Amino acid sequence: MTAQTTPDTARGGPAPRALTRGERWGRRGPLLPGLLFVIALTQIPFLFTVYYSFQDSNLLRPESGGFTGLANYGAVLGDPLFRNAVVNTVLLTAGAVLLSLVLGLGLALLLDRAFLGRGVVRTLMITPFLVMPVAAALLWKTSMYHPVYGLLNWVISPLGVRVDWVNDVPLLSIVLVLAWQWTPFMMLILLAGLQSRPPEVLEAARVDGAGALETFRSITFPHLRRFLELALLLGTIYIVQTFDAIYMITQGGPGQSTTNLPYFIYLQAFRAFEVGEAAAAGVVVVAATLVIAMFALRVVSSLFEEES
């Protein structure tokens, strides 16, 4: 009977020695300061938020306080302004994510081709993602959306149309800003997916006479499916937290037409001074974001799994 060989013995090397508990903790030790810093920076404030969500706390009534159970959650979930903020958040997030995803896919397909100055063009394309959100919002508000001197009205002026973008189409105005800012993020993810395609498969498709459209439909798009899912989920997690553009451009208006969940929490905490209800709304938003993050982590993990 022949002895069964393992990969290590087949290569002639010794089998790896199992690490002791002390050795494992010795390797984890250098990571502990960073882990403790992250816990102190994120989890402790969140625990205080959970605590205040069960308290009757109002900054205008210093004597207020005391345990209220789920009263804050009931008040928030029963508030029509909160439900309006949920709808606005879904519309803003879906519109911005889908628009930036489509634009990012188109730019990725263009930049995947070889042409003179491609590196410079790629660098210029990612610059919107590097602009601070507040600066980007101010740029769009003063340079693009101005009803008299705005660039968008100058472009459509030959058609005899003039639009007060912020007041007439406030939701679309925020979506355009977010799409401009997040399109480079989508483009980078999809461009990485395009460049990971097996070249021999593409060459075989060309030899078989497949055109560009058929190659994209049968090879490129199925290959990009996981990258599209990753871009969609990560974009949703980031864009659902949008606050800067709304605060700088519309202030949640006109009325409540662009008030999303982060801005609703801001209004409850710093305008109405209802700390308890603001904390309850924050916990609800975090719980919903965690559900999305779970799907995002599954997609990220699947990218590193070998296909059977």
Coordinates of C-alpha atoms in Angstrom, one line a residue:
M1 CA 0.0 0.0 0.0
T2 CA 1.4 3.3 -1.0
A3 CA 1.3 6.2 1.4
Q4 CA -1.0 9.1 0.5
T5 CA 1.0 12.2 -0.3
T6 CA -0.1 15.7 0.7
P7 CA 0.8 18.8 -1.4
D8 CA 3.6 19.6 1.1
T9 CA 5.2 16.2 1.0
A10 CA 4.8 16.1 -2.8
R11 CA 6.9 19.2 -3.0
G12 CA 9.4 17.7 -0.6
G13 CA 8.7 20.3 2.1
P14 CA 7.7 19.7 5.7
A15 CA 4.1 19.9 6.8
P16 CA 3.3 23.3 8.3
R17 CA 3.4 23.4 12.1
A18 CA 0.2 24.4 13.9
L19 CA 0.5 27.7 15.7
T20 CA 0.0 27.9 19.4
R21 CA -2.5 30.2 21.0
G22 CA 0.3 32.5 22.2
E23 CA 1.8 32.7 18.7
R24 CA -1.6 33.5 17.2
W25 CA -2.2 36.3 19.7
G26 CA 1.3 37.5 19.0
R27 CA 0.4 38.0 15.4
R28 CA -2.8 39.7 16.2
G29 CA -1.2 41.9 18.8
P30 CA -0.1 44.7 16.4
L31 CA -3.7 45.0 15.2
L32 CA -5.2 45.5 18.6
P33 CA -4.5 49.3 18.9
G34 CA -6.1 49.9 15.6
L35 CA -9.1 47.7 16.5
L36 CA -9.5 49.5 19.8
F37 CA -9.4 52.9 18.1
V38 CA -12.1 51.9 15.6
I39 CA -14.3 50.5 18.4
A40 CA -13.9 53.8 20.4
L41 CA -14.6 55.9 17.4
T42 CA -17.6 54.1 16.1
Q43 CA -19.2 51.7 18.5
I44 CA -19.2 53.8 21.7
P45 CA -21.0 56.7 20.0
F46 CA -23.5 54.2 18.5
L47 CA -24.1 52.7 22.0
F48 CA -24.9 56.3 23.3
T49 CA -27.2 56.7 20.3
V50 CA -29.1 53.5 21.2
Y51 CA -29.3 54.7 24.8
Y52 CA -30.7 58.1 23.9
S53 CA -33.2 56.4 21.6
F54 CA -34.9 55.1 24.7
Q55 CA -34.8 58.4 26.6
D56 CA -37.2 61.3 26.6
S57 CA -34.5 63.9 25.8
N58 CA -35.1 67.4 24.5
L59 CA -32.5 70.1 24.5
L60 CA -35.1 72.8 25.1
R61 CA -36.3 71.1 28.3
P62 CA -33.2 70.4 30.4
E63 CA -35.4 68.7 33.0
S64 CA -36.6 66.1 30.4
G65 CA -35.3 62.6 30.7
G66 CA -36.2 59.2 31.8
F67 CA -36.8 55.9 30.1
T68 CA -39.6 55.9 27.5
G69 CA -39.3 52.4 26.0
L70 CA -40.2 52.3 22.3
A71 CA -42.1 55.6 22.4
N72 CA -39.4 57.4 20.3
Y73 CA -39.5 54.7 17.7
G74 CA -43.3 54.8 17.6
A75 CA -43.2 58.6 17.2
V76 CA -40.6 58.4 14.4
L77 CA -42.2 55.6 12.5
G78 CA -45.6 57.3 12.8
D79 CA -44.3 60.7 11.6
P80 CA -45.4 61.4 8.0
L81 CA -42.3 63.5 7.6
F82 CA -40.2 60.4 8.3
R83 CA -42.1 58.4 5.8
N84 CA -41.6 61.2 3.3
A85 CA -37.9 61.2 4.1
V86 CA -37.8 57.4 3.4
V87 CA -39.4 57.8 0.0
N88 CA -37.1 60.7 -0.9
T89 CA -34.1 58.6 0.2
V90 CA -35.2 55.7 -2.0
L91 CA -35.7 58.0 -5.0
L92 CA -32.5 59.9 -4.5
T93 CA -30.4 56.7 -3.9
A94 CA -32.0 54.7 -6.8
G95 CA -31.8 57.6 -9.2
A96 CA -28.2 58.5 -8.4
V97 CA -26.9 54.9 -8.3
L98 CA -28.5 53.8 -11.5
L99 CA -27.5 56.9 -13.4
S100 CA -23.9 56.8 -12.2
L101 CA -23.8 53.1 -12.9
V102 CA -24.9 53.5 -16.5
L103 CA -22.5 56.4 -17.1
G104 CA -19.7 54.5 -15.4
L105 CA -20.3 51.5 -17.6
G106 CA -20.2 53.6 -20.7
L107 CA -17.0 55.4 -19.6
A108 CA -15.3 52.1 -18.6
L109 CA -16.0 50.6 -22.0
L110 CA -14.5 53.7 -23.7
L111 CA -11.4 53.8 -21.5
D112 CA -10.8 50.1 -21.9
R113 CA -9.8 50.8 -25.5
A114 CA -6.2 51.8 -26.3
F115 CA -5.8 55.4 -27.6
L116 CA -3.3 58.2 -27.3
G117 CA -3.4 59.9 -23.9
R118 CA -5.6 57.3 -22.2
G119 CA -3.8 57.6 -18.9
V120 CA -4.4 61.4 -18.8
V121 CA -8.1 60.9 -19.7
R122 CA -8.5 58.3 -16.9
T123 CA -7.0 60.7 -14.4
L124 CA -9.3 63.5 -15.5
M125 CA -12.3 61.2 -15.3
I126 CA -11.8 60.4 -11.6
T127 CA -11.3 64.0 -10.5
P128 CA -15.0 64.5 -9.6
F129 CA -14.7 61.7 -7.1
L130 CA -11.7 63.6 -5.4
V131 CA -13.6 66.8 -5.0
M132 CA -14.9 67.5 -1.5
P133 CA -18.7 67.0 -1.4
V134 CA -19.3 70.4 0.1
A135 CA -17.2 72.1 -2.6
A136 CA -18.9 70.0 -5.3
A137 CA -22.4 71.0 -4.0
L138 CA -21.4 74.7 -4.0
L139 CA -19.9 74.4 -7.5
W140 CA -23.1 73.0 -8.9
K141 CA -25.3 75.4 -7.0
T142 CA -23.5 78.6 -8.1
S143 CA -22.0 77.6 -11.5
M144 CA -24.5 75.0 -12.9
Y145 CA -27.9 75.7 -11.4
H146 CA -27.9 79.5 -11.2
P147 CA -31.2 80.5 -12.9
V148 CA -29.5 83.5 -14.7
Y149 CA -25.8 82.7 -15.0
G150 CA -25.8 78.9 -14.7
L151 CA -24.1 76.7 -17.3
L152 CA -27.0 74.4 -17.8
N153 CA -29.4 77.3 -18.7
W154 CA -26.8 78.6 -21.0
V155 CA -26.6 75.2 -22.8
I156 CA -30.4 75.0 -23.2
S157 CA -30.9 78.7 -24.0
P158 CA -31.0 78.2 -27.8
L159 CA -34.2 76.1 -27.2
G160 CA -35.8 79.1 -25.5
V161 CA -36.1 77.3 -22.2
R162 CA -34.9 78.6 -18.8
V163 CA -35.2 76.4 -15.7
D164 CA -34.9 77.3 -12.1
W165 CA -33.3 73.9 -11.3
V166 CA -33.2 74.0 -7.6
N167 CA -36.8 75.2 -7.2
D168 CA -38.5 73.5 -10.2
V169 CA -36.8 70.1 -10.1
P170 CA -35.0 69.9 -6.8
L171 CA -34.9 66.1 -6.6
L172 CA -33.4 65.8 -10.1
S173 CA -30.9 68.5 -9.2
I174 CA -29.6 66.5 -6.3
V175 CA -29.5 63.3 -8.4
L176 CA -27.4 65.0 -11.0
V177 CA -24.9 66.2 -8.5
L178 CA -24.6 62.8 -6.9
A179 CA -24.3 61.0 -10.3
W180 CA -21.5 63.4 -11.3
Q181 CA -19.6 62.7 -8.1
W182 CA -20.1 58.9 -8.0
T183 CA -19.7 58.0 -11.7
P184 CA -15.9 57.8 -11.4
F185 CA -16.3 55.3 -8.5
M186 CA -18.5 53.1 -10.7
M187 CA -16.2 53.5 -13.6
L188 CA -13.2 52.3 -11.7
I189 CA -14.9 49.2 -10.4
L190 CA -16.3 48.3 -13.9
L191 CA -13.0 49.1 -15.6
A192 CA -11.2 46.7 -13.3
G193 CA -13.8 44.1 -14.3
L194 CA -13.3 44.7 -18.0
Q195 CA -9.5 44.4 -17.6
S196 CA -9.9 41.0 -15.8
R197 CA -11.6 39.4 -18.8
P198 CA -9.7 36.4 -20.2
P199 CA -8.0 37.6 -23.4
E200 CA -8.1 34.1 -25.0
V201 CA -11.9 34.1 -24.7
L202 CA -12.2 37.4 -26.4
E203 CA -9.8 36.3 -29.1
A204 CA -11.8 33.1 -29.7
A205 CA -15.0 35.2 -30.0
R206 CA -13.3 37.4 -32.7
V207 CA -12.1 34.3 -34.6
D208 CA -15.7 32.9 -34.5
G209 CA -16.9 36.1 -36.1
A210 CA -18.7 37.6 -33.1
G211 CA -19.3 41.3 -33.4
A212 CA -18.8 43.9 -30.7
L213 CA -22.5 43.9 -29.6
E214 CA -22.6 40.1 -29.5
T215 CA -19.3 39.9 -27.6
F216 CA -20.6 42.4 -25.0
R217 CA -23.9 40.6 -24.6
S218 CA -22.5 37.0 -24.4
I219 CA -19.1 37.5 -22.8
T220 CA -18.5 41.0 -21.3
F221 CA -21.8 41.6 -19.6
P222 CA -22.0 38.1 -17.8
H223 CA -18.4 38.6 -16.7
L224 CA -19.3 42.1 -15.3
R225 CA -22.3 40.8 -13.4
R226 CA -20.5 40.5 -10.0
F227 CA -18.7 43.8 -10.5
L228 CA -22.0 45.5 -11.3
E229 CA -23.6 44.0 -8.2
L230 CA -20.6 45.2 -6.1
A231 CA -20.8 48.8 -7.6
L232 CA -24.5 48.8 -7.0
L233 CA -24.4 47.8 -3.4
L234 CA -21.4 49.9 -2.4
G235 CA -22.8 52.9 -4.2
T236 CA -26.1 52.4 -2.4
I237 CA -24.4 52.2 1.0
Y238 CA -22.5 55.5 0.4
I239 CA -25.2 57.5 -1.4
V240 CA -27.9 56.7 1.1
Q241 CA -25.9 58.7 3.6
T242 CA -26.0 61.9 1.5
F243 CA -26.2 65.0 3.6
D244 CA -23.7 67.6 2.1
A245 CA -25.5 68.2 -1.2
I246 CA -28.9 68.5 0.3
Y247 CA -27.7 70.9 3.1
M248 CA -25.8 73.1 0.7
I249 CA -28.2 73.2 -2.3
T250 CA -31.8 72.7 -1.2
Q251 CA -31.9 72.7 2.6
G252 CA -34.3 69.8 2.3
G253 CA -36.8 71.9 0.3
P254 CA -38.7 73.3 -1.3
G255 CA -40.9 72.2 1.6
Q256 CA -39.8 68.6 2.3
S257 CA -39.3 67.5 -1.3
T258 CA -35.6 66.7 -0.9
T259 CA -35.5 65.8 2.8
N260 CA -33.8 62.4 3.1
L261 CA -33.2 60.4 6.2
P262 CA -29.8 61.9 7.2
Y263 CA -31.3 65.4 6.8
F264 CA -34.4 64.4 8.7
I265 CA -32.2 63.3 11.6
Y266 CA -30.4 66.6 11.4
L267 CA -33.7 68.5 11.6
Q268 CA -34.9 66.5 14.5
A269 CA -31.6 66.9 16.5
F270 CA -30.5 70.5 15.7
R271 CA -33.7 72.2 14.6
A272 CA -36.4 70.5 16.7
F273 CA -33.9 69.6 19.5
E274 CA -35.6 66.2 19.9
V275 CA -32.5 64.2 20.7
G276 CA -34.5 61.0 21.6
E277 CA -36.4 60.9 18.4
A278 CA -33.3 61.8 16.3
A279 CA -31.4 58.9 18.0
A280 CA -34.3 56.5 17.3
A281 CA -34.3 57.5 13.6
G282 CA -30.5 57.1 13.5
V283 CA -30.8 53.6 14.9
V284 CA -33.4 52.7 12.2
V285 CA -31.2 54.0 9.5
V286 CA -28.2 52.1 10.8
A287 CA -30.2 48.9 10.9
A288 CA -31.3 49.4 7.3
T289 CA -27.8 50.2 6.2
L290 CA -26.5 47.1 7.9
V291 CA -28.9 44.9 5.9
I292 CA -27.5 46.4 2.7
A293 CA -24.0 46.0 4.0
M294 CA -24.5 42.3 4.5
F295 CA -25.4 41.8 0.9
A296 CA -22.4 44.0 -0.1
L297 CA -20.1 41.8 2.0
R298 CA -21.5 38.6 0.4
V299 CA -20.8 40.1 -3.1
V300 CA -17.3 41.1 -2.1
S301 CA -16.6 37.6 -0.7
S302 CA -17.9 36.0 -3.9
L303 CA -15.4 38.0 -6.0
F304 CA -12.6 36.1 -4.3
E305 CA -14.1 32.7 -4.5
E306 CA -12.9 30.4 -7.3
E307 CA -15.6 29.2 -9.6
S308 CA -16.0 25.5 -9.5

